Amino acid sequence: MKHVDLSLLIVEDSSTVNGALCEALEKSNMPHFDLHSALTLVQAKSIIETQKIDYIILDLELPDGTGEELIHYIKSLDINKATRVIVLTGNVEKNRRDRLFQMGIIDYLSKDNPINFLTNEIIKTINHHIDNKDARILVVDDSKVYLKQVETILRNQNYIVETCLHSQDVYSTLKRDPFNLLITDVEMSEINCLELLRQIREDNELLDLPIICISNTTNQNLIAQLLKSGANDFLVKPFSVENLLLKVDVAIYLYKRQRKLSELNHFLQDEIRRKLEELRKKDKLLELENRHAQMGQMVSALTHQWKQPLQGINLAADYIKYKSTADEDTVETAEMIQEQVRFLSETMDYFKHFFKPVKEQEHFSVVGAFESVLKNLGGTYESISIIVNGDKGLYTKGYPNEFYQVVINLLNNAQDAFEEHQCEQREVKINVGQDNHQIIIHFCDNAGGIPEEIIGTLFDQYITTKGSKGTGIGLDISRMIIQKVNGTISVENRENEACFTICLPLSTDLPEGASLEKE
């Protein structure tokens, strides 16, 4: 059972049956419950006067009275008005069964069955009764007497029941609240039942709602037409309570199972999409890392090949200076050559480090990372006024080389936007600050902003503002690089500016002697 701390009372005049039931229930897989037993009506009354009882297993024939007397007595007590009864009897004829259901019993069981079967049925019945509390049923009929009878039977089963006298209100009622079942009479004056079924089944939200039609007709053609028009089941009046409850229980059980399967299916589809997206991102990052490894190998080879000629140029410049000590212009030219050789050598070393695969995260200064890119690639963006403000002491932990790619991608995008809009005043402002345990980077350019129709999907794959000139993967990769270190990147338009905001975790555990040597 799902619920615990229940109180059960066995009322059975046979001490053998009573004891066997108590023993079997105590040995069952039910969670904690309090079990009481009584052999007579007087003993049962004494217990329910002082103890709150949730369920009574009741024999109808007792030595000092009947089970019906105890049912009436229960309803007179405030403490046990909500007590539910499962009848245990040898034989109950139909009229008495119908009367017992109207009195509020939830089921009856035959004493002729083995004790282990009875015990299992008792547990199943209680479980089922508890589970019913979440199921909503709408009952429709233009007879108040009939509505009350069906409502009483279903409420005794712990169902939530709402009734409707006017058939034209059915559709609006179903749309107002979610229901697990509709029970409707076929012969209604206000609207044809077939028309009601058509109206309900045209609504996708109500397409799977189970519907049971009830009628006193035995016209097989009409019954077939109702079932083909959207009804799930049919009951002929007058019907037995057991038949009604059986059809209701089956319809709601199947509907709940169908909903659970549908929810599970949606969950699995979402999980598959999420896993595929994760794999796609991992593949893209792996592809990027492989590409960088190949570029690193190529740059290393080029650096090795270029080092010797650069050393030769540097020595030649030294020789020129030695031979031309009296000619200031020649000496100055030779020194300029040596300065360019040093710059070229440092640039090669930078790119050799830039494309070097890094497996371990490092602490690095964010402001230092921006300055490092501008120092080595500043000539590429000489037409743009780039201003970096912030504290060099703000460190984050991640992969500096990958962060350089984000910086270069944002600068390249700004440069392309300036060219596209033919901007005369070209400014990029980069502000690096701190908010609690985060480093906040604002990267803004005054190239006119991003079109509103794509700004919400700018970081999606293959979204670009550059038409056929763009691939639409730069910002997607930038987002993955930032998310890889538990950061975020977003964009918004501010007046004439496109402003990117990057949030990175602030390093608070810097190693001793941390410096800007990686910048």
Short mmCIF file of C-alpha atoms in Angstrom, two decimals:
data_model
loop_
_atom_site.label_atom_id
_atom_site.label_comp_id
_atom_site.label_asym_id
_atom_site.label_seq_id
_atom_site.Cartn_x
_atom_site.Cartn_y
_atom_site.Cartn_z
CA MET A 1 0.00 0.00 0.00
CA LYS A 2 1.10 3.58 -0.63
CA HIS A 3 -0.39 5.04 2.56
CA VAL A 4 0.57 4.21 6.12
CA ASP A 5 -0.86 4.65 9.60
CA LEU A 6 -4.28 3.25 8.73
CA SER A 7 -6.67 1.75 11.23
CA LEU A 8 -8.59 -1.44 10.35
CA LEU A 9 -11.39 -3.20 12.24
CA ILE A 10 -12.38 -6.83 11.55
CA VAL A 11 -15.97 -7.53 12.64
CA GLU A 12 -16.62 -11.25 12.23
CA ASP A 13 -18.47 -13.57 14.67
CA SER A 14 -16.41 -16.64 13.70
CA SER A 15 -13.33 -16.56 15.92
CA THR A 16 -11.56 -18.89 13.47
CA VAL A 17 -12.17 -16.66 10.43
CA ASN A 18 -11.56 -13.49 12.49
CA GLY A 19 -8.22 -14.75 13.84
CA ALA A 20 -7.08 -16.09 10.47
CA LEU A 21 -7.83 -12.76 8.75
CA CYS A 22 -6.01 -10.77 11.45
CA GLU A 23 -2.96 -13.05 11.24
CA ALA A 24 -2.88 -12.94 7.43
CA LEU A 25 -3.16 -9.13 7.37
CA GLU A 26 -0.42 -8.74 9.95
CA LYS A 27 1.87 -10.95 7.84
CA SER A 28 0.99 -9.13 4.58
CA ASN A 29 3.14 -6.56 2.80
CA MET A 30 0.96 -3.68 3.99
CA PRO A 31 2.89 -0.82 5.66
CA HIS A 32 2.18 0.11 9.26
CA PHE A 33 -1.47 -0.07 10.32
CA ASP A 34 -3.42 -0.55 13.53
CA LEU A 35 -5.56 -3.68 13.52
CA HIS A 36 -8.60 -4.21 15.77
CA SER A 37 -11.08 -7.08 15.89
CA ALA A 38 -14.57 -7.68 17.24
CA LEU A 39 -16.79 -10.78 17.40
CA THR A 40 -20.09 -9.02 18.14
CA LEU A 41 -21.98 -5.82 17.33
CA VAL A 42 -21.55 -4.58 20.91
CA GLN A 43 -17.77 -5.08 20.80
CA ALA A 44 -17.58 -3.28 17.44
CA LYS A 45 -19.60 -0.30 18.74
CA SER A 46 -17.35 -0.06 21.79
CA ILE A 47 -14.27 0.19 19.54
CA ILE A 48 -15.62 2.75 17.05
CA GLU A 49 -16.89 4.98 19.87
CA THR A 50 -13.32 5.59 21.07
CA GLN A 51 -11.05 4.75 18.11
CA LYS A 52 -10.82 6.43 14.71
CA ILE A 53 -11.26 3.62 12.18
CA ASP A 54 -10.46 4.05 8.46
CA TYR A 55 -11.78 0.74 7.14
CA ILE A 56 -14.09 -1.93 8.58
CA ILE A 57 -14.23 -5.51 7.26
CA LEU A 58 -17.81 -6.32 8.26
CA ASP A 59 -19.78 -9.57 8.51
CA LEU A 60 -23.47 -8.85 7.88
CA GLU A 61 -24.79 -11.55 10.22
CA LEU A 62 -23.69 -11.07 13.85
CA PRO A 63 -25.03 -12.87 16.94
CA ASP A 64 -26.46 -9.63 18.42
CA GLY A 65 -27.48 -7.71 15.29
CA THR A 66 -26.80 -7.03 11.60
CA GLY A 67 -24.04 -5.31 9.72
CA GLU A 68 -26.54 -2.68 8.48
CA GLU A 69 -27.09 -1.59 12.10
CA LEU A 70 -23.35 -0.95 12.51
CA ILE A 71 -23.22 1.02 9.23
CA HIS A 72 -26.04 3.30 10.45
CA TYR A 73 -24.38 3.65 13.85
CA ILE A 74 -21.04 4.68 12.24
CA LYS A 75 -22.71 7.58 10.44
CA SER A 76 -24.11 8.91 13.73
CA LEU A 77 -20.59 9.33 15.18
CA ASP A 78 -18.50 12.40 14.29
CA ILE A 79 -15.26 10.51 14.90
CA ASN A 80 -15.98 7.90 12.21
CA LYS A 81 -18.26 9.52 9.63
CA ALA A 82 -15.55 8.95 7.00
CA THR A 83 -15.11 5.25 7.83
CA ARG A 84 -15.51 2.97 4.80
CA VAL A 85 -16.94 -0.54 4.93
CA ILE A 86 -16.02 -3.68 3.03
CA VAL A 87 -18.75 -6.29 3.52
CA LEU A 88 -17.76 -9.89 4.24
CA THR A 89 -20.65 -12.30 3.73
CA GLY A 90 -21.68 -15.73 2.52
CA ASN A 91 -24.45 -14.63 0.16
CA VAL A 92 -26.03 -11.28 -0.68
CA GLU A 93 -29.00 -11.05 -3.02
CA LYS A 94 -29.20 -8.16 -5.54
CA ASN A 95 -31.65 -5.85 -3.75
CA ARG A 96 -29.63 -6.05 -0.55
CA ARG A 97 -26.39 -5.41 -2.47
CA ASP A 98 -27.85 -2.30 -4.11
CA ARG A 99 -29.09 -1.06 -0.74
CA LEU A 100 -25.65 -1.63 0.82
CA PHE A 101 -23.93 0.34 -1.94
CA GLN A 102 -26.41 3.18 -1.42
CA MET A 103 -25.53 3.04 2.29
CA GLY A 104 -21.90 3.63 1.41
CA ILE A 105 -20.03 0.31 1.31
CA ILE A 106 -17.11 0.26 -1.13
CA ASP A 107 -17.25 -3.46 -1.96
CA TYR A 108 -18.31 -6.89 -0.75
CA LEU A 109 -16.34 -10.14 -0.57
CA SER A 110 -17.51 -13.73 -0.34
CA LYS A 111 -16.55 -15.66 2.82
CA ASP A 112 -16.41 -18.82 0.73
CA ASN A 113 -13.00 -17.83 -0.63
CA PRO A 114 -9.67 -18.92 0.94
CA ILE A 115 -8.19 -16.64 3.61
CA ASN A 116 -5.13 -15.73 1.51
CA PHE A 117 -7.40 -14.67 -1.38
CA LEU A 118 -9.64 -12.62 0.94
CA THR A 119 -6.60 -10.92 2.46
CA ASN A 120 -5.24 -10.01 -0.96
CA GLU A 121 -8.64 -8.66 -2.07
CA ILE A 122 -8.96 -6.55 1.09
CA ILE A 123 -5.55 -4.97 0.46
CA LYS A 124 -6.35 -4.37 -3.22
CA THR A 125 -9.70 -2.80 -2.38
CA ILE A 126 -8.21 -0.43 0.20
CA ASN A 127 -5.38 0.49 -2.15
CA HIS A 128 -7.84 1.14 -4.95
CA HIS A 129 -10.07 3.27 -2.72
CA ILE A 130 -7.12 5.44 -1.63
CA ASP A 131 -5.90 5.86 -5.22
CA ASN A 132 -9.33 7.02 -6.38
CA LYS A 133 -9.00 10.34 -4.53
CA ASP A 134 -7.16 11.90 -7.49
CA ALA A 135 -9.73 10.92 -10.13
CA ARG A 136 -12.42 13.42 -11.27
CA ILE A 137 -15.68 12.26 -12.84
CA LEU A 138 -18.36 14.39 -14.53
CA VAL A 139 -21.87 12.85 -14.49
CA VAL A 140 -24.49 14.29 -16.85
CA ASP A 141 -28.26 13.66 -16.74
CA ASP A 142 -31.41 15.78 -16.68
CA SER A 143 -32.82 13.69 -13.79
CA LYS A 144 -31.83 14.99 -10.33
CA VAL A 145 -32.80 11.68 -8.71
CA TYR A 146 -30.57 9.67 -11.03
CA LEU A 147 -27.70 12.13 -10.66
CA LYS A 148 -27.86 11.87 -6.87
CA GLN A 149 -27.82 8.07 -6.94
CA VAL A 150 -24.81 7.83 -9.22
CA GLU A 151 -23.01 10.63 -7.36
CA THR A 152 -23.48 8.83 -4.01
CA ILE A 153 -22.17 5.53 -5.37
CA LEU A 154 -19.09 7.15 -6.92
CA ARG A 155 -18.32 9.40 -3.95
CA ASN A 156 -18.39 6.35 -1.68
CA GLN A 157 -15.60 4.98 -3.89
CA ASN A 158 -13.54 8.10 -3.05
CA TYR A 159 -13.91 9.62 -6.53
CA ILE A 160 -14.25 13.39 -6.97
CA VAL A 161 -17.67 13.77 -8.60
CA GLU A 162 -19.26 16.77 -10.31
CA THR A 163 -22.77 16.66 -11.74
CA CYS A 164 -24.36 18.53 -14.62
CA LEU A 165 -28.12 18.80 -15.28
CA HIS A 166 -27.87 20.73 -18.53
CA SER A 167 -26.19 19.03 -21.44
CA GLN A 168 -25.27 22.30 -23.15
CA ASP A 169 -22.96 23.03 -20.17
CA VAL A 170 -20.97 19.81 -20.54
CA TYR A 171 -18.33 21.05 -22.98
CA SER A 172 -17.60 24.27 -21.05
CA THR A 173 -17.36 22.25 -17.80
CA LEU A 174 -14.87 19.83 -19.36
CA LYS A 175 -12.78 22.77 -20.61
CA ARG A 176 -12.86 24.49 -17.21
CA ASP A 177 -11.43 21.62 -15.18
CA PRO A 178 -9.54 18.43 -16.04
CA PHE A 179 -11.61 15.24 -15.70
CA ASN A 180 -10.68 11.56 -15.88
CA LEU A 181 -14.10 10.34 -17.03
CA LEU A 182 -17.43 11.56 -18.44
CA ILE A 183 -20.62 9.59 -17.72
CA THR A 184 -23.53 10.89 -19.76
CA ASP A 185 -27.13 9.89 -20.37
CA VAL A 186 -28.06 9.43 -24.03
CA GLU A 187 -31.66 10.70 -23.88
CA MET A 188 -31.30 14.43 -23.13
CA SER A 189 -33.66 17.13 -24.35
CA GLU A 190 -31.21 19.99 -24.87
CA ILE A 191 -28.58 18.42 -27.13
CA ASN A 192 -28.30 15.19 -29.08
CA CYS A 193 -25.75 12.82 -27.50
CA LEU A 194 -24.12 12.17 -30.87
CA GLU A 195 -23.68 15.93 -31.35
CA LEU A 196 -22.15 16.20 -27.86
CA LEU A 197 -19.70 13.40 -28.66
CA ARG A 198 -18.73 15.11 -31.92
CA GLN A 199 -18.15 18.43 -30.12
CA ILE A 200 -15.94 16.77 -27.50
CA ARG A 201 -13.90 14.68 -29.92
CA GLU A 202 -13.19 17.69 -32.16
CA ASP A 203 -11.15 19.14 -29.29
CA ASN A 204 -7.59 17.73 -29.22
CA GLU A 205 -7.37 18.29 -25.47
CA LEU A 206 -10.42 16.02 -24.94
CA LEU A 207 -9.60 13.51 -27.63
CA ASP A 208 -8.62 10.74 -25.18
CA LEU A 209 -11.11 11.50 -22.39
CA PRO A 210 -13.01 8.25 -21.62
CA ILE A 211 -16.79 8.53 -22.06
CA ILE A 212 -19.41 6.07 -20.80
CA CYS A 213 -22.91 6.47 -22.27
CA ILE A 214 -25.95 5.27 -20.29
CA SER A 215 -29.42 4.66 -21.69
CA ASN A 216 -32.49 2.46 -21.30
CA THR A 217 -32.38 1.69 -25.01
CA THR A 218 -31.44 -1.74 -26.34
CA ASN A 219 -31.23 -0.49 -29.94
CA GLN A 220 -28.03 -2.14 -31.15
CA ASN A 221 -27.67 0.26 -34.10
CA LEU A 222 -27.74 3.29 -31.77
CA ILE A 223 -25.28 1.67 -29.35
CA ALA A 224 -22.91 0.90 -32.25
CA GLN A 225 -23.29 4.46 -33.57
CA LEU A 226 -22.44 5.91 -30.13
CA LEU A 227 -19.36 3.71 -29.79
CA LYS A 228 -18.21 4.68 -33.30
CA SER A 229 -18.77 8.38 -32.54
CA GLY A 230 -16.43 8.55 -29.55
CA ALA A 231 -18.03 6.71 -26.63
CA ASN A 232 -15.71 4.20 -24.93
CA ASP A 233 -18.39 2.08 -23.26
CA PHE A 234 -22.16 1.70 -22.85
CA LEU A 235 -24.48 0.76 -19.96
CA VAL A 236 -28.13 -0.21 -20.27
CA LYS A 237 -30.55 0.96 -17.56
CA PRO A 238 -31.32 -0.43 -15.09
CA PHE A 239 -27.78 -1.57 -14.34
CA SER A 240 -26.17 -3.16 -11.31
CA VAL A 241 -23.87 -1.05 -9.14
CA GLU A 242 -21.10 -3.60 -9.60
CA ASN A 243 -21.33 -3.27 -13.39
CA LEU A 244 -21.18 0.54 -13.19
CA LEU A 245 -18.19 0.47 -10.82
CA LEU A 246 -16.39 -2.10 -12.94
CA LYS A 247 -16.71 0.01 -16.09
CA VAL A 248 -15.75 3.19 -14.22
CA ASP A 249 -12.72 1.56 -12.61
CA VAL A 250 -11.50 0.09 -15.91
CA ALA A 251 -12.01 3.35 -17.84
CA ILE A 252 -10.14 5.45 -15.27
CA TYR A 253 -7.37 2.88 -14.82
CA LEU A 254 -6.75 2.72 -18.59
CA TYR A 255 -6.90 6.52 -18.90
CA LYS A 256 -4.37 6.98 -16.09
CA ARG A 257 -2.08 4.36 -17.61
CA GLN A 258 -2.38 6.00 -21.01
CA ARG A 259 -1.52 9.41 -19.52
CA LYS A 260 1.46 7.96 -17.66
CA LEU A 261 2.70 6.25 -20.82
CA SER A 262 2.24 9.48 -22.75
CA GLU A 263 4.15 11.44 -20.08
CA LEU A 264 6.86 8.79 -20.06
CA ASN A 265 7.05 8.94 -23.83
CA HIS A 266 7.43 12.74 -23.77
CA PHE A 267 10.04 12.43 -21.02
CA LEU A 268 12.01 9.85 -23.01
CA GLN A 269 11.80 11.99 -26.15
CA ASP A 270 13.08 15.01 -24.20
CA GLU A 271 15.86 12.89 -22.69
CA ILE A 272 16.86 11.59 -26.12
CA ARG A 273 16.91 15.14 -27.51
CA ARG A 274 18.94 16.33 -24.51
CA LYS A 275 21.43 13.46 -24.81
CA LEU A 276 21.75 14.01 -28.56
CA GLU A 277 22.37 17.71 -27.94
CA GLU A 278 25.03 16.86 -25.36
CA LEU A 279 26.68 14.46 -27.80
CA ARG A 280 26.48 17.07 -30.55
CA LYS A 281 28.17 19.64 -28.34
CA LYS A 282 30.83 17.14 -27.26
CA ASP A 283 31.45 16.24 -30.91
CA LYS A 284 31.78 19.91 -31.82
CA LEU A 285 34.18 20.55 -28.94
CA LEU A 286 36.15 17.43 -29.86
CA GLU A 287 36.27 18.57 -33.48
CA LEU A 288 37.43 22.00 -32.31
CA GLU A 289 40.11 20.46 -30.09
CA ASN A 290 41.29 18.21 -32.91
CA ARG A 291 41.43 21.17 -35.26
CA HIS A 292 43.45 23.13 -32.72
CA ALA A 293 45.80 20.19 -32.20
CA GLN A 294 46.39 20.04 -35.96
CA MET A 295 46.87 23.81 -36.10
CA GLY A 296 49.25 23.57 -33.15
CA GLN A 297 51.35 20.97 -34.96
CA MET A 298 51.40 23.08 -38.10
CA VAL A 299 52.32 26.28 -36.21
CA SER A 300 55.08 24.39 -34.33
CA ALA A 301 56.50 23.19 -37.64
CA LEU A 302 56.35 26.70 -39.14
CA THR A 303 57.94 28.20 -36.02
CA HIS A 304 60.76 25.69 -36.23
CA GLN A 305 61.30 26.50 -39.92
CA TRP A 306 61.16 30.28 -39.41
CA LYS A 307 63.36 30.53 -36.34
CA GLN A 308 66.63 29.98 -38.21
CA PRO A 309 65.97 32.59 -40.96
CA LEU A 310 64.85 35.10 -38.30
CA GLN A 311 68.06 34.49 -36.35
CA GLY A 312 69.99 35.10 -39.58
CA ILE A 313 68.14 38.38 -40.18
CA ASN A 314 68.83 39.46 -36.61
CA LEU A 315 72.58 38.69 -36.95
CA ALA A 316 72.70 40.55 -40.27
CA ALA A 317 71.13 43.57 -38.61
CA ASP A 318 73.78 43.38 -35.87
CA TYR A 319 76.52 43.28 -38.52
CA ILE A 320 75.03 46.31 -40.29
CA LYS A 321 74.99 48.24 -37.02
CA TYR A 322 78.63 47.23 -36.37
CA LYS A 323 79.74 48.37 -39.82
CA SER A 324 77.70 51.59 -39.85
CA THR A 325 78.33 53.10 -36.43
CA ALA A 326 78.86 56.51 -37.99
CA ASP A 327 75.64 56.46 -40.02
CA GLU A 328 72.73 57.06 -37.58
CA ASP A 329 70.03 56.41 -40.19
CA THR A 330 71.50 53.01 -41.05
CA VAL A 331 71.83 52.06 -37.37
CA GLU A 332 68.24 53.14 -36.70
CA THR A 333 67.01 51.06 -39.66
CA ALA A 334 68.93 48.02 -38.41
CA GLU A 335 67.40 48.41 -34.94
CA MET A 336 63.93 48.66 -36.49
CA ILE A 337 64.60 45.41 -38.35
CA GLN A 338 65.61 43.73 -35.08
CA GLU A 339 62.46 45.06 -33.36
CA GLN A 340 60.28 43.58 -36.11
CA VAL A 341 62.16 40.28 -35.82
CA ARG A 342 61.47 40.20 -32.06
CA PHE A 343 57.78 40.99 -32.64
CA LEU A 344 57.50 38.27 -35.28
CA SER A 345 59.26 35.77 -32.98
CA GLU A 346 56.97 36.64 -30.05
CA THR A 347 53.89 36.37 -32.28
CA MET A 348 54.92 32.88 -33.40
CA ASP A 349 55.45 31.86 -29.78
CA TYR A 350 52.01 33.28 -28.91
CA PHE A 351 50.26 31.27 -31.61
CA LYS A 352 52.25 28.18 -30.72
CA HIS A 353 50.90 28.50 -27.19
CA PHE A 354 47.46 29.54 -28.43
CA PHE A 355 46.84 26.28 -30.31
CA LYS A 356 48.42 24.05 -27.69
CA PRO A 357 45.75 21.61 -26.32
CA VAL A 358 45.13 22.21 -22.61
CA LYS A 359 43.57 19.45 -20.49
CA GLU A 360 43.82 21.07 -17.07
CA GLN A 361 42.05 24.27 -16.06
CA GLU A 362 44.22 27.23 -15.12
CA HIS A 363 43.76 30.42 -13.15
CA PHE A 364 44.04 33.46 -15.41
CA SER A 365 43.27 37.16 -15.26
CA VAL A 366 40.29 38.11 -17.43
CA VAL A 367 41.54 41.64 -18.09
CA GLY A 368 44.96 40.13 -18.82
CA ALA A 369 43.37 37.79 -21.38
CA PHE A 370 41.84 40.74 -23.28
CA GLU A 371 45.13 42.65 -23.17
CA SER A 372 47.05 39.60 -24.38
CA VAL A 373 44.82 39.25 -27.46
CA LEU A 374 45.09 42.97 -28.25
CA LYS A 375 48.86 42.97 -27.74
CA ASN A 376 49.39 40.16 -30.21
CA LEU A 377 46.57 40.86 -32.66
CA GLY A 378 46.01 44.58 -32.14
CA GLY A 379 47.01 45.41 -35.70
CA THR A 380 44.09 43.36 -36.98
CA TYR A 381 41.66 45.75 -35.28
CA GLU A 382 43.56 49.04 -35.79
CA SER A 383 40.47 50.75 -37.27
CA ILE A 384 38.54 50.18 -34.00
CA SER A 385 38.95 52.09 -30.75
CA ILE A 386 39.06 49.30 -28.16
CA ILE A 387 38.89 50.30 -24.48
CA VAL A 388 39.40 47.72 -21.71
CA ASN A 389 38.48 48.73 -18.14
CA GLY A 390 38.71 46.51 -15.08
CA ASP A 391 40.83 45.05 -12.33
CA LYS A 392 43.65 42.75 -13.45
CA GLY A 393 43.36 41.02 -10.10
CA LEU A 394 40.03 39.39 -11.07
CA TYR A 395 40.92 35.79 -11.85
CA THR A 396 38.79 32.95 -13.13
CA LYS A 397 39.61 29.28 -13.62
CA GLY A 398 39.28 27.74 -17.04
CA TYR A 399 41.05 27.32 -20.35
CA PRO A 400 42.77 30.58 -21.36
CA ASN A 401 43.32 29.52 -24.97
CA GLU A 402 39.61 28.77 -25.41
CA PHE A 403 38.66 32.08 -23.79
CA TYR A 404 40.98 33.85 -26.28
CA GLN A 405 38.83 32.32 -29.04
CA VAL A 406 35.69 33.85 -27.51
CA VAL A 407 37.40 37.26 -27.37
CA ILE A 408 38.64 37.00 -30.97
CA ASN A 409 35.20 35.86 -32.17
CA LEU A 410 33.47 38.84 -30.51
CA LEU A 411 36.07 41.27 -31.93
CA ASN A 412 35.75 39.76 -35.41
CA ASN A 413 31.95 39.99 -35.26
CA ALA A 414 32.18 43.65 -34.19
CA GLN A 415 34.64 44.38 -36.99
CA ASP A 416 32.33 42.74 -39.56
CA ALA A 417 29.35 44.73 -38.23
CA PHE A 418 31.29 47.98 -38.53
CA GLU A 419 32.19 47.14 -42.13
CA GLU A 420 28.62 46.12 -43.01
CA HIS A 421 27.13 49.36 -41.62
CA GLN A 422 30.08 51.46 -42.83
CA CYS A 423 30.46 53.05 -39.41
CA GLU A 424 32.78 56.03 -39.13
CA GLN A 425 33.09 56.03 -35.34
CA ARG A 426 34.06 52.47 -34.37
CA GLU A 427 34.20 51.77 -30.65
CA VAL A 428 34.33 48.62 -28.55
CA LYS A 429 34.07 49.05 -24.78
CA ILE A 430 35.02 46.14 -22.55
CA ASN A 431 34.25 46.45 -18.83
CA VAL A 432 35.29 43.72 -16.37
CA GLY A 433 33.77 43.85 -12.88
CA GLN A 434 32.74 41.68 -9.95
CA ASP A 435 29.34 40.76 -8.52
CA ASN A 436 29.54 38.50 -5.46
CA HIS A 437 31.30 35.34 -6.65
CA GLN A 438 31.09 36.14 -10.35
CA ILE A 439 33.16 38.10 -12.84
CA ILE A 440 30.85 40.15 -15.07
CA ILE A 441 32.14 41.13 -18.52
CA HIS A 442 30.26 43.67 -20.66
CA PHE A 443 31.42 43.72 -24.29
CA CYS A 444 29.64 46.46 -26.26
CA ASP A 445 30.12 47.77 -29.81
CA ASN A 446 28.37 50.75 -31.41
CA ALA A 447 27.74 49.08 -34.78
CA GLY A 448 23.96 49.46 -34.58
CA GLY A 449 22.85 46.40 -32.61
CA ILE A 450 21.49 43.01 -33.64
CA PRO A 451 18.25 42.53 -35.63
CA GLU A 452 15.41 41.87 -33.19
CA GLU A 453 14.10 38.93 -35.24
CA ILE A 454 17.22 36.83 -34.52
CA ILE A 455 18.54 38.18 -31.24
CA GLY A 456 16.69 35.49 -29.25
CA THR A 457 18.33 32.70 -31.26
CA LEU A 458 21.73 34.31 -31.87
CA PHE A 459 23.62 31.58 -30.01
CA ASP A 460 21.87 28.75 -31.86
CA GLN A 461 23.79 26.80 -34.44
CA TYR A 462 23.85 28.24 -37.99
CA ILE A 463 22.28 31.56 -36.94
CA THR A 464 24.23 34.45 -38.47
CA THR A 465 23.82 38.16 -39.20
CA LYS A 466 26.36 38.02 -42.05
CA GLY A 467 24.28 36.34 -44.74
CA SER A 468 26.27 34.01 -46.99
CA LYS A 469 29.53 35.28 -45.46
CA GLY A 470 28.78 33.77 -42.04
CA THR A 471 28.73 30.14 -40.87
CA GLY A 472 26.63 30.64 -37.75
CA ILE A 473 28.87 28.51 -35.54
CA GLY A 474 31.14 31.11 -33.92
CA LEU A 475 28.76 32.24 -31.19
CA ASP A 476 27.45 28.69 -30.73
CA ILE A 477 31.01 27.52 -30.02
CA SER A 478 31.62 30.59 -27.82
CA ARG A 479 28.58 29.68 -25.73
CA MET A 480 29.82 26.08 -25.34
CA ILE A 481 33.27 27.32 -24.28
CA ILE A 482 31.73 29.61 -21.63
CA GLN A 483 29.25 26.96 -20.41
CA LYS A 484 32.10 24.44 -20.19
CA VAL A 485 33.46 26.37 -17.17
CA ASN A 486 29.96 26.95 -15.64
CA GLY A 487 29.63 30.43 -17.10
CA THR A 488 26.92 32.14 -19.13
CA ILE A 489 26.83 34.43 -22.15
CA SER A 490 23.90 36.55 -23.30
CA VAL A 491 23.26 39.52 -25.58
CA GLU A 492 20.94 42.52 -25.70
CA ASN A 493 20.58 45.74 -27.66
CA ARG A 494 21.17 49.01 -25.85
CA GLU A 495 20.29 52.04 -27.97
CA ASN A 496 22.81 51.82 -30.85
CA GLU A 497 24.91 49.09 -29.24
CA ALA A 498 25.09 45.31 -29.23
CA CYS A 499 26.10 44.35 -25.69
CA PHE A 500 27.30 40.87 -24.77
CA THR A 501 27.37 39.91 -21.08
CA ILE A 502 29.65 37.08 -19.97
CA CYS A 503 29.52 35.74 -16.40
CA LEU A 504 32.42 33.61 -15.17
CA PRO A 505 33.10 32.06 -11.75
CA LEU A 506 35.46 34.21 -9.66
CA SER A 507 38.59 32.38 -8.48
CA THR A 508 38.92 32.65 -4.72
CA ASP A 509 41.53 29.90 -4.34
CA LEU A 510 44.41 31.42 -6.29
CA PRO A 511 47.70 29.54 -5.96
CA GLU A 512 50.39 31.36 -4.04
CA GLY A 513 52.41 33.69 -6.26
CA ALA A 514 49.75 33.86 -9.01
CA SER A 515 50.91 36.22 -11.74
CA LEU A 516 49.87 37.43 -15.16
CA GLU A 517 52.47 35.41 -16.98
CA LYS A 518 49.81 33.65 -19.02
CA GLU A 519 48.31 36.94 -20.23
#
